[in-house]
Amino acid sequence: MSAGTMTAEQAAKALAERAEEVALCLDFDGTLSPMVDDPEAARPLHGVVELLGPLASRFAAVAIISGRPAAYLAEHLAAPGVRYLGLYGLQEIHDGEIQVDRRLEAARPTVEAAAQALRESDAVRESGAWLEDKEYAVAVHTRRVPNYEEWTDRIDRTAREIADRFGLELIPGKLVWELRPPVRGDKGDAVRRVVAESGARVVVVVGDDLGDLPAFAALTELAAEGHPVLRVAVRSEEAPAELLDAADLVVEGPEEVLEFLRRLAA
């Protein structure tokens, strides 16, 4: 069900009528949570968590798919029936236990060494950039760095050099550079897994960043296979143009995502 000229209200109504066939895949930062200077302070918009359980009870699947660790997602978005796919789907919680791709576990010492190299780099020390330990990945954040624009090129070069040195993959985002093992797995793979395991016929992805582009691409492939799909981009000052261009529907910030979820639950 490509939205085309359909409004968010019309799209939500059409989806709600087929709820038992729909897989709803949601990003976290910038989608369910407003962007904040301190990534550790990110929390879902008030009212989001209360909707997730009722949606999961009616829809084929409700999945939170994020670069965040699965435990973080489960802690801050706790609701019955919801799936939590962390690290772009390479980590998931099943029956209260975290399951991790074994290739990630093997790469932990390398990630720790790269994190130490970043910590000791001039660019990170002098800028005051914050390092986020994701256990199986490390991310450099500049959102709370004064005059962060002045540091962007230098931190980008540093992150790329260290990623190359340790054989890690660099995933850039909005004011963040994530270094992680080159283990195949992105949001597109995660979306396909949710669809296959839930038996969903209709697939919705809601996201706001470069990491959501593979999920949008997966929906294009699923549409070619006969699945009705809806790509929802969340607009902000930092939302990448290519994501907005690829979307079937654009909403304005997490507030409109919340309203969209309310309409789905109505």
Short mmCIF file of N, CA and C in Angstrom, two decimals, residues 25-31 64-67 88 171-174 186-188 191 205-219 231-234 239-240 242-244 246:
data_model
loop_
_atom_site.label_atom_id
_atom_site.label_comp_id
_atom_site.label_asym_id
_atom_site.label_seq_id
_atom_site.Cartn_x
_atom_site.Cartn_y
_atom_site.Cartn_z
N CYS A 25 7.56 -1.80 11.93
CA CYS A 25 8.97 -1.75 12.32
C CYS A 25 9.37 -0.30 12.59
N LEU A 26 9.79 -0.02 13.81
CA LEU A 26 10.01 1.35 14.25
C LEU A 26 11.45 1.58 14.70
N ASP A 27 12.02 2.69 14.28
CA ASP A 27 13.30 3.16 14.78
C ASP A 27 13.09 3.77 16.17
N PHE A 28 14.18 4.07 16.87
CA PHE A 28 14.05 4.68 18.19
C PHE A 28 14.45 6.16 18.18
N ASP A 29 15.74 6.45 18.09
CA ASP A 29 16.22 7.83 18.17
C ASP A 29 15.68 8.67 17.01
N GLY A 30 15.05 9.79 17.34
CA GLY A 30 14.53 10.68 16.32
C GLY A 30 13.21 10.23 15.74
N THR A 31 12.74 9.05 16.17
CA THR A 31 11.47 8.52 15.67
C THR A 31 10.49 8.36 16.83
N ILE A 64 10.93 -2.97 17.39
CA ILE A 64 11.80 -1.81 17.50
C ILE A 64 13.15 -2.23 16.94
N ILE A 65 13.60 -1.58 15.87
CA ILE A 65 14.86 -1.94 15.21
C ILE A 65 15.76 -0.72 15.26
N SER A 66 16.89 -0.85 15.94
CA SER A 66 17.73 0.32 16.22
C SER A 66 19.19 -0.08 16.29
N GLY A 67 20.06 0.92 16.17
CA GLY A 67 21.47 0.69 16.42
C GLY A 67 21.78 0.58 17.89
N TYR A 88 21.12 -3.00 14.94
CA TYR A 88 20.61 -3.16 13.56
C TYR A 88 20.14 -4.59 13.29
N ILE A 171 29.90 3.32 10.20
CA ILE A 171 28.52 3.66 9.88
C ILE A 171 28.27 5.10 10.33
N PRO A 172 28.23 6.05 9.39
CA PRO A 172 27.97 7.44 9.80
C PRO A 172 26.48 7.67 10.00
N GLY A 173 26.15 8.59 10.89
CA GLY A 173 24.76 8.98 11.11
C GLY A 173 24.69 10.47 11.36
N LYS A 174 23.65 10.90 12.04
CA LYS A 174 23.49 12.31 12.36
C LYS A 174 24.36 12.68 13.55
N ASP A 186 21.97 -5.41 8.61
CA ASP A 186 21.49 -4.04 8.68
C ASP A 186 19.99 -4.07 8.92
N LYS A 187 19.38 -2.90 8.95
CA LYS A 187 17.95 -2.85 9.26
C LYS A 187 17.11 -3.54 8.19
N GLY A 188 17.63 -3.59 6.97
CA GLY A 188 16.90 -4.31 5.92
C GLY A 188 16.81 -5.79 6.22
N VAL A 191 14.31 -6.26 9.08
CA VAL A 191 12.91 -6.15 8.63
C VAL A 191 12.48 -7.44 7.94
N VAL A 205 7.71 0.58 7.74
CA VAL A 205 8.95 0.98 8.40
C VAL A 205 8.88 2.48 8.66
N VAL A 206 9.22 2.88 9.90
CA VAL A 206 9.25 4.28 10.27
C VAL A 206 10.64 4.61 10.78
N GLY A 207 11.31 5.59 10.15
CA GLY A 207 12.66 5.94 10.56
C GLY A 207 13.06 7.33 10.12
N ASP A 208 14.24 7.77 10.59
CA ASP A 208 14.63 9.15 10.35
C ASP A 208 16.08 9.34 9.95
N ASP A 209 16.86 8.27 9.76
CA ASP A 209 18.30 8.45 9.59
C ASP A 209 18.83 7.57 8.47
N LEU A 210 20.13 7.75 8.18
CA LEU A 210 20.77 6.97 7.12
C LEU A 210 20.65 5.48 7.37
N GLY A 211 20.69 5.07 8.64
CA GLY A 211 20.59 3.65 8.96
C GLY A 211 19.26 3.03 8.57
N ASP A 212 18.25 3.88 8.29
CA ASP A 212 16.95 3.38 7.90
C ASP A 212 16.83 3.16 6.38
N LEU A 213 17.81 3.64 5.63
CA LEU A 213 17.77 3.46 4.17
C LEU A 213 17.77 1.98 3.76
N PRO A 214 18.58 1.10 4.41
CA PRO A 214 18.49 -0.32 4.05
C PRO A 214 17.11 -0.91 4.33
N ALA A 215 16.44 -0.42 5.36
CA ALA A 215 15.08 -0.91 5.65
C ALA A 215 14.12 -0.46 4.56
N PHE A 216 14.26 0.78 4.11
CA PHE A 216 13.43 1.26 2.99
C PHE A 216 13.72 0.44 1.73
N ALA A 217 15.00 0.13 1.50
CA ALA A 217 15.36 -0.67 0.32
C ALA A 217 14.75 -2.06 0.40
N ALA A 218 14.74 -2.64 1.61
CA ALA A 218 14.12 -3.96 1.79
C ALA A 218 12.64 -3.90 1.46
N LEU A 219 11.99 -2.80 1.81
CA LEU A 219 10.56 -2.67 1.49
C LEU A 219 10.34 -2.58 -0.02
N ARG A 231 6.70 3.18 3.53
CA ARG A 231 7.95 3.75 4.04
C ARG A 231 7.63 5.12 4.61
N VAL A 232 7.81 5.27 5.92
CA VAL A 232 7.49 6.53 6.60
C VAL A 232 8.78 7.17 7.08
N ALA A 233 9.08 8.37 6.58
CA ALA A 233 10.26 9.11 7.01
C ALA A 233 9.85 10.18 8.01
N VAL A 234 10.69 10.36 9.02
CA VAL A 234 10.43 11.37 10.04
C VAL A 234 11.32 12.58 9.74
N ALA A 239 17.39 15.25 9.01
CA ALA A 239 16.97 14.07 8.26
C ALA A 239 17.62 14.08 6.87
N PRO A 240 18.25 12.98 6.45
CA PRO A 240 18.91 12.95 5.15
C PRO A 240 17.91 13.06 4.00
N GLU A 242 17.97 11.83 1.08
CA GLU A 242 17.68 10.59 0.35
C GLU A 242 16.62 9.76 1.05
N LEU A 243 16.54 9.85 2.38
CA LEU A 243 15.49 9.13 3.10
C LEU A 243 14.14 9.75 2.83
N LEU A 244 14.08 11.08 2.88
CA LEU A 244 12.82 11.78 2.61
C LEU A 244 12.36 11.51 1.18
N ALA A 246 12.92 8.87 -0.58
CA ALA A 246 12.52 7.47 -0.76
C ALA A 246 11.21 7.14 -0.06
#
